[in-house]
Short mmCIF file of C-alpha atoms in Angstrom, two decimals:
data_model
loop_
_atom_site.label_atom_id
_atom_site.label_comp_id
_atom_site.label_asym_id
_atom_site.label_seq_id
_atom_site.Cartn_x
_atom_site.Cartn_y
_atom_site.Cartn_z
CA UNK A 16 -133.37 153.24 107.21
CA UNK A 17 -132.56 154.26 110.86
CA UNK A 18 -131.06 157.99 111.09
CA UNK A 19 -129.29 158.23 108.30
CA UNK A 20 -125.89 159.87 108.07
CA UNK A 21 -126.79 161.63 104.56
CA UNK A 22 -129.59 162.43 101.88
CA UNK A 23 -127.06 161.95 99.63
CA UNK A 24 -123.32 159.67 98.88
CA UNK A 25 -122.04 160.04 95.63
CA UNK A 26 -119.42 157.86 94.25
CA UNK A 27 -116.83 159.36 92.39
CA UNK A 28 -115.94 162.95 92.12
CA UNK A 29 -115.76 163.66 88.26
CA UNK A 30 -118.28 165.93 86.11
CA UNK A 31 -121.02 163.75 87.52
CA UNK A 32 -120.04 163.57 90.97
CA UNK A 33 -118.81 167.02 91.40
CA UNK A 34 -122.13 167.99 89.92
CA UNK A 35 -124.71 166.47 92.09
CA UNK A 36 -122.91 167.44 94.66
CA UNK A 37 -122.96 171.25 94.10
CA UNK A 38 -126.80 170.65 92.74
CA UNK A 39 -128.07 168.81 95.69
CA UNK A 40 -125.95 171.07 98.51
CA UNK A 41 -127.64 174.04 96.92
CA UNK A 42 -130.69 172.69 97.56
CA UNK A 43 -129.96 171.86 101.17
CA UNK A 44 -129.23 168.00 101.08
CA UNK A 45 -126.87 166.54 103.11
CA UNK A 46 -124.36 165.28 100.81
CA UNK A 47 -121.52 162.75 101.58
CA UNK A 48 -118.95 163.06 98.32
CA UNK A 49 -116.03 159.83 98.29
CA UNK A 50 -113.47 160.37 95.89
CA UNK A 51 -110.64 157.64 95.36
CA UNK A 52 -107.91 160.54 93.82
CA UNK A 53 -108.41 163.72 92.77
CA UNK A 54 -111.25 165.89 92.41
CA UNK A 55 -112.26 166.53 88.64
CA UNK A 56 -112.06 163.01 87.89
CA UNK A 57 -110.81 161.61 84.10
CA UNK A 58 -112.10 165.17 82.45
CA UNK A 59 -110.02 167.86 84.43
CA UNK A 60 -107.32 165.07 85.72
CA UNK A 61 -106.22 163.10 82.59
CA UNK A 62 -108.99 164.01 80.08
CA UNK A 63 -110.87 167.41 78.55
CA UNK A 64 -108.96 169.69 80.12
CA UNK A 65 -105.17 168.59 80.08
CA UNK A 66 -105.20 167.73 76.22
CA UNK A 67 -107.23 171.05 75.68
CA UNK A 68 -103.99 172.40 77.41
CA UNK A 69 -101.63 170.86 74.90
CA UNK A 70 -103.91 171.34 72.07
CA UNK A 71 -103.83 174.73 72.36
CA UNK A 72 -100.09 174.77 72.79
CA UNK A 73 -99.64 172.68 69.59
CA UNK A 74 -101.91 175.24 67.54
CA UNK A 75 -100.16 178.30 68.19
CA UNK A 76 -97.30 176.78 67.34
CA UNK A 77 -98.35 175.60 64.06
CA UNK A 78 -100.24 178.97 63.33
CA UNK A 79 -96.89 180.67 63.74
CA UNK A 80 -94.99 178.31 61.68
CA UNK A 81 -97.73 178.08 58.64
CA UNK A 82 -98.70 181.66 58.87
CA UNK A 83 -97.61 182.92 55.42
CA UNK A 84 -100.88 183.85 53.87
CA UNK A 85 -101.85 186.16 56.35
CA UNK A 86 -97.93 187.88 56.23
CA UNK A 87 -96.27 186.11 59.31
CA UNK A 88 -92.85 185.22 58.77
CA UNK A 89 -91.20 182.97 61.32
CA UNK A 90 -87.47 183.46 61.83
CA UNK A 91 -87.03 181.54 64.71
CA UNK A 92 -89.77 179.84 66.82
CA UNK A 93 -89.48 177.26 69.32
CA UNK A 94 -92.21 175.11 71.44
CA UNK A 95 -90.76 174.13 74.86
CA UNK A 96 -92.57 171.51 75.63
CA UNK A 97 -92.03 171.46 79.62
CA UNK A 98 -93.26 174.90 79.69
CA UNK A 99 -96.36 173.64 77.78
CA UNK A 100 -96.85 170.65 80.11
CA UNK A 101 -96.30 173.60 83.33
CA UNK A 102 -99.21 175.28 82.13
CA UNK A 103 -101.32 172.28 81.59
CA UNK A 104 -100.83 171.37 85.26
CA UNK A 105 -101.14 174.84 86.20
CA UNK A 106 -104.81 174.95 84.47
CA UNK A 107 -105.46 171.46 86.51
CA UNK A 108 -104.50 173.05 89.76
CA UNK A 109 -106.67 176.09 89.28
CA UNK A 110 -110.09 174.32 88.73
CA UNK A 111 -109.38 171.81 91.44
CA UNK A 112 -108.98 174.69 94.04
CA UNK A 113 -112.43 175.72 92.16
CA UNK A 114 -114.13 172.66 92.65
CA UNK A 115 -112.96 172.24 96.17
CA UNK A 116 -114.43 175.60 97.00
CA UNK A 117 -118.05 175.00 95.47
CA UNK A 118 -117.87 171.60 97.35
CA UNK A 119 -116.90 173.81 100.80
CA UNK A 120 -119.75 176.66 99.76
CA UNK A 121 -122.51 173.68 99.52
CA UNK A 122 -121.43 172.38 102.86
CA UNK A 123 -120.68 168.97 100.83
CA UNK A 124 -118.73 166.11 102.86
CA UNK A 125 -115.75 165.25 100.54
CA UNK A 126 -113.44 162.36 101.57
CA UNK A 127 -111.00 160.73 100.43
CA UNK A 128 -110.77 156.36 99.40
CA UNK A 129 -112.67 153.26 97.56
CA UNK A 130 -116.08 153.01 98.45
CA UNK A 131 -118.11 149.56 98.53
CA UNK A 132 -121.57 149.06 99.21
CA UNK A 133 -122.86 146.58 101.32
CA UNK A 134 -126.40 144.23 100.43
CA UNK A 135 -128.04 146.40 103.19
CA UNK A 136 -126.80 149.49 100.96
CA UNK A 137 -124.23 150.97 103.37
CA UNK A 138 -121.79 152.46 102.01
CA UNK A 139 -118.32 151.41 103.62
CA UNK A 140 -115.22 153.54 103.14
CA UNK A 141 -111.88 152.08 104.96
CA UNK A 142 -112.97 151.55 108.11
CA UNK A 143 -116.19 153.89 107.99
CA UNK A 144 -119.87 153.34 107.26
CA UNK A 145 -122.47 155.83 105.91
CA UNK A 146 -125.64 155.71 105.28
CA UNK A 147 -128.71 157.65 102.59
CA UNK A 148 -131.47 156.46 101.20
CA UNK A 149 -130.03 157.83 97.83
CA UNK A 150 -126.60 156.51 96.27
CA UNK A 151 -125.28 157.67 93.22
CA UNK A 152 -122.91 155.91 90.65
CA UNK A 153 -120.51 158.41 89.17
CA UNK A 154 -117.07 156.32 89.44
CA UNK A 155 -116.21 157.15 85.88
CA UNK A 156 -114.25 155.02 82.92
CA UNK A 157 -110.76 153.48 81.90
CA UNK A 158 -108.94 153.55 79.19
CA UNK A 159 -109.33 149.87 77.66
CA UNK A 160 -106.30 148.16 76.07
CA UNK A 161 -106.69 145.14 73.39
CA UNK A 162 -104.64 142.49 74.43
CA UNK A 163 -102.20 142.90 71.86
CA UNK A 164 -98.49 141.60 72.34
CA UNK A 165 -96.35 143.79 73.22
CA UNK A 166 -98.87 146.28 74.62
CA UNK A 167 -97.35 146.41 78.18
CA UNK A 168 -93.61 147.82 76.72
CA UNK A 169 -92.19 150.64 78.77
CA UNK A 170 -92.95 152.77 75.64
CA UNK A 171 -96.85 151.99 74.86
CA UNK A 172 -98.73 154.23 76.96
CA UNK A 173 -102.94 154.91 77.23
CA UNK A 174 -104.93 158.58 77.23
CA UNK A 175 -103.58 158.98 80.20
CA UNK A 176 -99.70 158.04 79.98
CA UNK A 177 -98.80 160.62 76.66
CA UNK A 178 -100.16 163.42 78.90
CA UNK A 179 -97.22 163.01 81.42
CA UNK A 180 -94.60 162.23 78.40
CA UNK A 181 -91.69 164.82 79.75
CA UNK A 182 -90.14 165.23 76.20
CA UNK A 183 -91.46 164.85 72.60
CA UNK A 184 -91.69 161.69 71.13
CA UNK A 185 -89.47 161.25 67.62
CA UNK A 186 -92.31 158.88 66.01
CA UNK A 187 -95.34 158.61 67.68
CA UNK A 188 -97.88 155.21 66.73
CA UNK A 189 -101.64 155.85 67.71
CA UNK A 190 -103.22 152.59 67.56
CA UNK A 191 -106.98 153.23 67.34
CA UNK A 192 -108.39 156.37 65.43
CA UNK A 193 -111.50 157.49 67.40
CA UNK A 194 -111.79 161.08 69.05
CA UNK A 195 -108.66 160.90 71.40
CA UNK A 196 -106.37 158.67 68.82
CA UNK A 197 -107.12 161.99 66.11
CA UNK A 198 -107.28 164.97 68.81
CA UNK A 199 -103.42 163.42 70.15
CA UNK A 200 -102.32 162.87 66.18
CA UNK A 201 -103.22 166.94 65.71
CA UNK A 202 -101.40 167.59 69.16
CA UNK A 203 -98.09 165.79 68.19
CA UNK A 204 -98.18 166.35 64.72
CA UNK A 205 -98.89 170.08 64.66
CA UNK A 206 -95.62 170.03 66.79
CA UNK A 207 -93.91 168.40 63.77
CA UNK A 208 -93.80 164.77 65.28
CA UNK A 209 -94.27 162.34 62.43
CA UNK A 210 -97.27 160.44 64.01
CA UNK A 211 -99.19 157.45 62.28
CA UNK A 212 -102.15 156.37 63.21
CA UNK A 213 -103.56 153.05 62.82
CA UNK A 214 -107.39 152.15 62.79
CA UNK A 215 -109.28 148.85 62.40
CA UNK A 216 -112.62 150.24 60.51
CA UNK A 217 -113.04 152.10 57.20
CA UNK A 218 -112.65 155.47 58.01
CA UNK A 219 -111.86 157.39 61.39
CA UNK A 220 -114.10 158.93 63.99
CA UNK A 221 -116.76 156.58 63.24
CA UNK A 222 -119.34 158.15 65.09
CA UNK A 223 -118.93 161.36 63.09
CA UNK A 224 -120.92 161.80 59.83
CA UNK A 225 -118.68 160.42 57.13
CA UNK A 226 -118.55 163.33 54.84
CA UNK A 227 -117.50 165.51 57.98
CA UNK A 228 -114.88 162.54 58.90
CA UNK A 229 -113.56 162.61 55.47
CA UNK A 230 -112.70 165.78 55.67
CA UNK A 231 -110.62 165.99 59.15
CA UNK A 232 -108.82 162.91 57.51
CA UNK A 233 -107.61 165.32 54.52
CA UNK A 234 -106.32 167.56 57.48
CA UNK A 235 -104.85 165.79 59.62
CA UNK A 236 -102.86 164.45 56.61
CA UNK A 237 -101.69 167.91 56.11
CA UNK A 238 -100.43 168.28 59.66
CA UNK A 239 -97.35 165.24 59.73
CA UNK A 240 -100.30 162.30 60.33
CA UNK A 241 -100.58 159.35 57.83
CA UNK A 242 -103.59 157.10 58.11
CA UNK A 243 -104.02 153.64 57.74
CA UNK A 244 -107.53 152.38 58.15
CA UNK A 245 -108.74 149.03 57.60
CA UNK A 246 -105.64 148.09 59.68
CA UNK A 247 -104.97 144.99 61.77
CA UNK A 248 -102.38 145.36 64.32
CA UNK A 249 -100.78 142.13 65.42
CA UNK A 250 -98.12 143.28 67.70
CA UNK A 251 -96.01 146.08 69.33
CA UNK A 252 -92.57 145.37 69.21
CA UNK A 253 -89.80 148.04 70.86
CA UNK A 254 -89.11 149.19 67.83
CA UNK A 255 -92.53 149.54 65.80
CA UNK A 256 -95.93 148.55 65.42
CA UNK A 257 -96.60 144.87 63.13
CA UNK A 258 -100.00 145.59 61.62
CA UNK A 259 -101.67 144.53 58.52
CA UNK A 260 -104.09 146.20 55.67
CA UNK A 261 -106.27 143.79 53.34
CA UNK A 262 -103.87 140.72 54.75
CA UNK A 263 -100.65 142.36 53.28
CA UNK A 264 -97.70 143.02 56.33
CA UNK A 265 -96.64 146.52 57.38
CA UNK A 266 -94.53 148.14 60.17
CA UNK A 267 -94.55 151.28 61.30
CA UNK A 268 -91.16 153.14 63.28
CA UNK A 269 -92.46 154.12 67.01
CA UNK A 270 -90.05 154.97 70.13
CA UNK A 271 -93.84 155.83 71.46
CA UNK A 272 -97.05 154.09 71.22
CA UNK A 273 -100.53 155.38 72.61
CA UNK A 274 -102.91 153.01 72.41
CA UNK A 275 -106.51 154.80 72.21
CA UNK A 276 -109.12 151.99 71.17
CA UNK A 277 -111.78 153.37 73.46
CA UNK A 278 -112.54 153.41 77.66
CA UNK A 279 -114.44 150.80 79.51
CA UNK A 280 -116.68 151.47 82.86
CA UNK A 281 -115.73 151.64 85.75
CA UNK A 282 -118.19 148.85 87.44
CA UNK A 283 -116.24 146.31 88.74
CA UNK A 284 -115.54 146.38 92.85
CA UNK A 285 -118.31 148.38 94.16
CA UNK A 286 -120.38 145.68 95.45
CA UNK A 287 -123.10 145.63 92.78
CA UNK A 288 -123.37 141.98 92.25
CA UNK A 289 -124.43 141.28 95.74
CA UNK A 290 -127.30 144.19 95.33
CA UNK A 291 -128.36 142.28 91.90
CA UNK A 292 -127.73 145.37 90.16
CA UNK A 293 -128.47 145.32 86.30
CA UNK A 294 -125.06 146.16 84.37
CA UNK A 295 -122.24 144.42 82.65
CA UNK A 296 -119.01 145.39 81.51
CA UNK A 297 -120.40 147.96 79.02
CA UNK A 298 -122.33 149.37 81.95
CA UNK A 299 -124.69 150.32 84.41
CA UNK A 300 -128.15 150.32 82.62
CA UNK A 301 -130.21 153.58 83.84
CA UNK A 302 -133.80 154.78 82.99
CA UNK A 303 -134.31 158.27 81.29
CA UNK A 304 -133.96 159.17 84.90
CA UNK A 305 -130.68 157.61 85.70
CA UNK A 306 -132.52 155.66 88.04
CA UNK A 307 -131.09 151.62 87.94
CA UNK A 308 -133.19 148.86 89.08
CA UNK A 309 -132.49 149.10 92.41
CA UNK A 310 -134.61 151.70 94.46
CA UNK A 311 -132.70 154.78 95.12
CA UNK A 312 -129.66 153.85 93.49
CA UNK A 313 -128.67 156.41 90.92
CA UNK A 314 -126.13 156.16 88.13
CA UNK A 315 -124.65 159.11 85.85
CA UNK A 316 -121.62 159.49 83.47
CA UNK A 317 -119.05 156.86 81.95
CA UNK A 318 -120.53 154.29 84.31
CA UNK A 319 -123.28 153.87 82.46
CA UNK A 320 -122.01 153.63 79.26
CA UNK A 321 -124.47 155.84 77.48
CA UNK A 322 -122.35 158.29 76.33
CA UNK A 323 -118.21 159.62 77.00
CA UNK A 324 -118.90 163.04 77.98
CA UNK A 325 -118.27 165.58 80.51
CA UNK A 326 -121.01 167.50 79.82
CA UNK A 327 -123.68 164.83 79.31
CA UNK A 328 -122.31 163.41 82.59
CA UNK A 329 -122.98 166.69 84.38
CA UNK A 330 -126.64 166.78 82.84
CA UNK A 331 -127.18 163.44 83.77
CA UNK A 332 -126.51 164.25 87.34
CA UNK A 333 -128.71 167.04 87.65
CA UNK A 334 -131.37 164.68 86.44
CA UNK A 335 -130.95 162.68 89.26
CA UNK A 336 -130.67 165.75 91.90
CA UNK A 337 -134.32 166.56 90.26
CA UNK A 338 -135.10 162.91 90.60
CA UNK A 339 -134.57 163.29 94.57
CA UNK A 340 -136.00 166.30 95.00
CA UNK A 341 -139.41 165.70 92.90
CA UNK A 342 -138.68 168.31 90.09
CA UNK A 343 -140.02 166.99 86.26
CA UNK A 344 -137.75 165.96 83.90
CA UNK A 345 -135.62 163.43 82.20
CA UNK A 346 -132.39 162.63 79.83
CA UNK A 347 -132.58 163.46 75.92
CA UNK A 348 -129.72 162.28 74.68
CA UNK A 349 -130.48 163.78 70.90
CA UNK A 350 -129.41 167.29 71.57
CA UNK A 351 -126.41 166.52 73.31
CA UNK A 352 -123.36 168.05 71.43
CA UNK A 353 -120.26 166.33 70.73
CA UNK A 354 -116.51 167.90 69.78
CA UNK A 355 -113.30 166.89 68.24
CA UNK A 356 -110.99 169.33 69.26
CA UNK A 357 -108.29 168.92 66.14
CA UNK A 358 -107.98 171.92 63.86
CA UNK A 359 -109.63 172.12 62.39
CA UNK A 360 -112.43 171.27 64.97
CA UNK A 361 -115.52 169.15 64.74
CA UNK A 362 -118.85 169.58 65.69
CA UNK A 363 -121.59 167.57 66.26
CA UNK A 364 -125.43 167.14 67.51
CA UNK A 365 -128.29 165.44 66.66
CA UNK A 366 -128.75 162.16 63.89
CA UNK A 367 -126.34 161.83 61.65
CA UNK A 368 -128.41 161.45 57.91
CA UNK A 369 -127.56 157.86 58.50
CA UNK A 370 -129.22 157.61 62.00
CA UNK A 371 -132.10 158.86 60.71
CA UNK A 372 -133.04 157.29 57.74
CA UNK A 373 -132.25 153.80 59.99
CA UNK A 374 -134.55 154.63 62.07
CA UNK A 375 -137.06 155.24 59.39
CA UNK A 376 -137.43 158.65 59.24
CA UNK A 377 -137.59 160.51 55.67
CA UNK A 378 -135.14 163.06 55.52
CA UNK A 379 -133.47 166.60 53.63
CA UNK A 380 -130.13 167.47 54.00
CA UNK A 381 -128.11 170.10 52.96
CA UNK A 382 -124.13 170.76 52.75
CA UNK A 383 -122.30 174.12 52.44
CA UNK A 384 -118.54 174.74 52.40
CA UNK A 385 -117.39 176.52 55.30
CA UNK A 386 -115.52 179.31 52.75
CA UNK A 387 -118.95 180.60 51.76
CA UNK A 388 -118.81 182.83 54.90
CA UNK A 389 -116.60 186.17 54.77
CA UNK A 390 -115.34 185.64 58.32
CA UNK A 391 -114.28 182.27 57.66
CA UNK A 392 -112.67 182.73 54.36
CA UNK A 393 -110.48 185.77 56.09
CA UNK A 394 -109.35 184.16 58.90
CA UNK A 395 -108.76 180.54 57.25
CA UNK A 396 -107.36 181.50 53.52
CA UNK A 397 -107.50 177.51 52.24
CA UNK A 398 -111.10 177.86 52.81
CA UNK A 399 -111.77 174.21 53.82
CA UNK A 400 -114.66 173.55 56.09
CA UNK A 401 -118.04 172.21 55.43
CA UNK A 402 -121.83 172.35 57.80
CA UNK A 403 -123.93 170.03 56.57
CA UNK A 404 -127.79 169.80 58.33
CA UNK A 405 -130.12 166.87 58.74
CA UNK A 406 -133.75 167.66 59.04
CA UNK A 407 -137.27 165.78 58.66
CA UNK A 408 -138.45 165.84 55.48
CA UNK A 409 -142.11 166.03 56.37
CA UNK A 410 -142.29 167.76 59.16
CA UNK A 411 -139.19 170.41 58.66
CA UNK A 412 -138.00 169.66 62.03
CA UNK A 413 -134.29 169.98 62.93
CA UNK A 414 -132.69 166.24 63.23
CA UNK A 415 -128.64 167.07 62.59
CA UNK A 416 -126.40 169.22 62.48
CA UNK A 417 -122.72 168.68 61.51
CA UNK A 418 -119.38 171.33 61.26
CA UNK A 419 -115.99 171.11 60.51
CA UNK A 420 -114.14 173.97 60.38
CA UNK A 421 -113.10 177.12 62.92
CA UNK A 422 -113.99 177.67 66.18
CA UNK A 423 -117.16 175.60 65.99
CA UNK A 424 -117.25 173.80 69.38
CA UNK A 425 -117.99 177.21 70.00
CA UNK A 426 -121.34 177.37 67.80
CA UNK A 427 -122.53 174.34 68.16
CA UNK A 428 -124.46 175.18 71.48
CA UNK A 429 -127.07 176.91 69.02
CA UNK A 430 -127.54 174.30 66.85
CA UNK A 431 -128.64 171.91 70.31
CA UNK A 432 -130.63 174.33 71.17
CA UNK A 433 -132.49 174.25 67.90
CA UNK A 434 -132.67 170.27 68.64
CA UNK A 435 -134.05 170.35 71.96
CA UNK A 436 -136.64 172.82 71.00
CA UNK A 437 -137.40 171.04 68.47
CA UNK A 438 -137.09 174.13 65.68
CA UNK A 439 -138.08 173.92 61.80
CA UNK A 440 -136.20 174.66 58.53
CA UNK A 441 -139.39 177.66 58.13
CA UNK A 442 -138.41 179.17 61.80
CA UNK A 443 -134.36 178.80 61.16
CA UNK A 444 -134.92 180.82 58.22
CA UNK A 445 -136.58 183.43 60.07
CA UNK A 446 -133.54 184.06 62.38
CA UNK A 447 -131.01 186.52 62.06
CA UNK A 448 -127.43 185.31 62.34
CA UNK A 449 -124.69 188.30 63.14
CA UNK A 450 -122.45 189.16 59.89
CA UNK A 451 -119.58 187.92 59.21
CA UNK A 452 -119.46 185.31 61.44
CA UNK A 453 -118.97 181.52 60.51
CA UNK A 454 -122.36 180.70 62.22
CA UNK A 455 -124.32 182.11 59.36
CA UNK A 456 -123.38 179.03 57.43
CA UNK A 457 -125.48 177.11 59.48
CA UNK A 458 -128.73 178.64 58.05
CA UNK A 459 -127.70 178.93 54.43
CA UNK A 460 -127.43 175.35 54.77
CA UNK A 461 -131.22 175.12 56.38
CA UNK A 462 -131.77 177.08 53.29
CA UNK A 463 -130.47 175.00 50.90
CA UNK A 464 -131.85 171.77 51.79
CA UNK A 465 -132.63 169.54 48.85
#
């Protein structure tokens, strides 16, 4: 390739984007960053951090409405809503001025537009052409929508719509319940919206252990959300939602509807067909390098479809910036913590005891109630919460680990880093958790294994 404009161009300017951007500047590439809207992408735009916003919003409300045990009171307590949604956007605004900064400090070429690559791998934006010998993928993923009648009404919105809803809906419908159909159902219904939520498998958050899914259920039941899994829906009507349950008819009262069954990658219009790029709809396929097919073209994030998160988005870009730059090292998708930020929250890394034993490995587990733990029987008087662990049963290593209960997206980073590490039940039992937290729970479950 004749004189080159960059090192670098990166497609999309989310947690992946952002990312290898900041990586790659600090080590002195030239880096060429397009970006279609706003900086952030999905995560800090209409994802992680708005609904963490609201979330938040929605608990301290609740907490000061349900706060008997511990001796509150409430005589009078509002939730404004547009102040809540102020804050949100004020939050958004602050880490955008962030990012733009790092992107400024790492002498990083941001512009602005859609970005197509030609079969000679230029990279064409309006009516300008770069040029790298690397090109990373990091355009991101939609919200996908069933083609259910009724689905494009004025009132059914996706992840994104609900986040811009100006006033409270009277009865919300969430038609799919995943990780954003049950994190929106404890938003609204913590405010005291009567929300229903309607989900096609067995039980919700399928990719949650089941015990640990069980349990949110119970909660979210306590917080103005009815469930109905096993559910069909057949159509959206301005009124309600037409669904059905083992065959039999059933409507459910809506003047909003979010549908949340899931996000598709973003892979279509970027020119990959002509380069004979390997990916479909469900995604760019990468090695444990991110690396595709194609000779220095890079994917990382949603695009790929290996996994919806921020933070395994950002790893997967450093990969890549390693990749480039000839340092050792490679994805492990294992030790790569997931949340559910209801409340109570969920937290999760590693095989579920289900995962493991289908891929043929003999396993222990062991399952405490959260309440065991001083700390979290004080500050949560019903008690409810549960860890459970997964771990090899021949060789003692860690496998799983699984929480519901308190602040434990907070904890959670230990338990990955006993997963990458690769630690054992006999060297978990050896470390000394601070007292009284909630964390201890997490070794008296090693310790209990059966």
């Amino acid at each position: 390739m004749n004189n080159p404009t960059h090192d670098l161009i990166i497609i999309g300017g989310g947690p992946a984007g952002y990312v290898a951007a900041e990586r790659a500047g600090a080590k002195g590439l030239r880096v060429l960053l397009v970006e279609k809207q706003q900086l952030g992408g999905v995560c800090l735009n209409c994802g992680c951090i708005p609904s963490k916003a609201l979330l938040y919003a929605a608990k301290r409300f609740y907490e000061a409405t349900h706060g008997a045990a511990y001796g509150l009171h409430a005589v009078s307590v509002q939730f404004d809503f547009s102040r809540a949604q102020a804050h949100k956007s004020q939050t958004m605004d602050t880490l955008r001025k962030g990012i733009q900064g790092l992107m400024k400090k790492y002498k990083v070429d941001v512009i602005s537009g859609s970005a197509t690559i030609r079969p000679d791998r230029a990279v064409v934006v309006g009516d300008a052409v770069y040029t790298s010998a690397n090109i990373l993928l990091a355009t991101g993923s939609s919200p996908a929508r069933p083609p259910i009648p009724g689905s494009d009404l004025p009132h059914v919105v996706d992840s994104t719509g609900i986040l811009a809803l100006e006033t409270l809906p009277k009865q919300l419908v969430i038609v799919g319940g995943g990780i954003i159909g049950c994190e929106f159902a404890c938003c609204f219904g913590s405010l005291g919206v009567p929300v229903t939520v309607i989900e096609m498998l067995p039980e919700i958050c399928p990719t949650v252990d089941p015990d640990i899914a069980k349990i949110l259920r119970a909660e979210l039941e306590r917080k103005n959300v009815t469930f109905h899994t096993g559910a069909r829906v057949a159509a959206i009507t301005a009124e309600s939602v037409e669904f059905t349950v083992d065959g039999k008819p059933h409507q459910a009262p809506a003047d909003c509807v979010l549908v949340a069954t899931g996000r598709k990658p973003n892979v279509r219009g970027l020119g990959l067909e002509a380069l004979h790029v390997d990916f479909d709809d469900r995604g760019v396929r990468i090695d444990d390098h991110c690396a595709t097919n194609v000779p220095g073209l890079w994917a990382a994030g949603d695009v790929t479809g290996k996994t919806w998160l921020a933070h395994a988005a950002s790893r997967m870009a450093e990969v890549v910036i390693h990749a480039i730059t000839g340092q050792p090292d490679r994805m492990r998708y294992d030790a790569i913590a997931g949340v559910v930020y209801t409340t109570p929250e969920v937290a999760t890394v590693g095989l579920t005891e289900a995962q493991a034993k289908a891929r043929g490995l003999p396993v222990r587990t062991g399952k405490l109630p959260m309440g065991i733990s001083g700390r979290f029987l004080a500050e949560h008087a019903e008690g409810r919460g549960q860890v459970k662990v997964v771990a090899h049963a021949e060789t003692g290593v860690l496998l799983g680990v699984h929480m519901i209960g308190g602040a434990c997206s907070e904890m959670i980073f230990g338990a990955a880093a006993m997963i990458e590490t690769e630690c054992r039940v006999a060297e978990i039992a050896d470390l000394v958790f601070p007292h009284p937290t909630a964390s201890e729970v997490i070794r008296e479950a090693v310790l209990a294994m059966k």
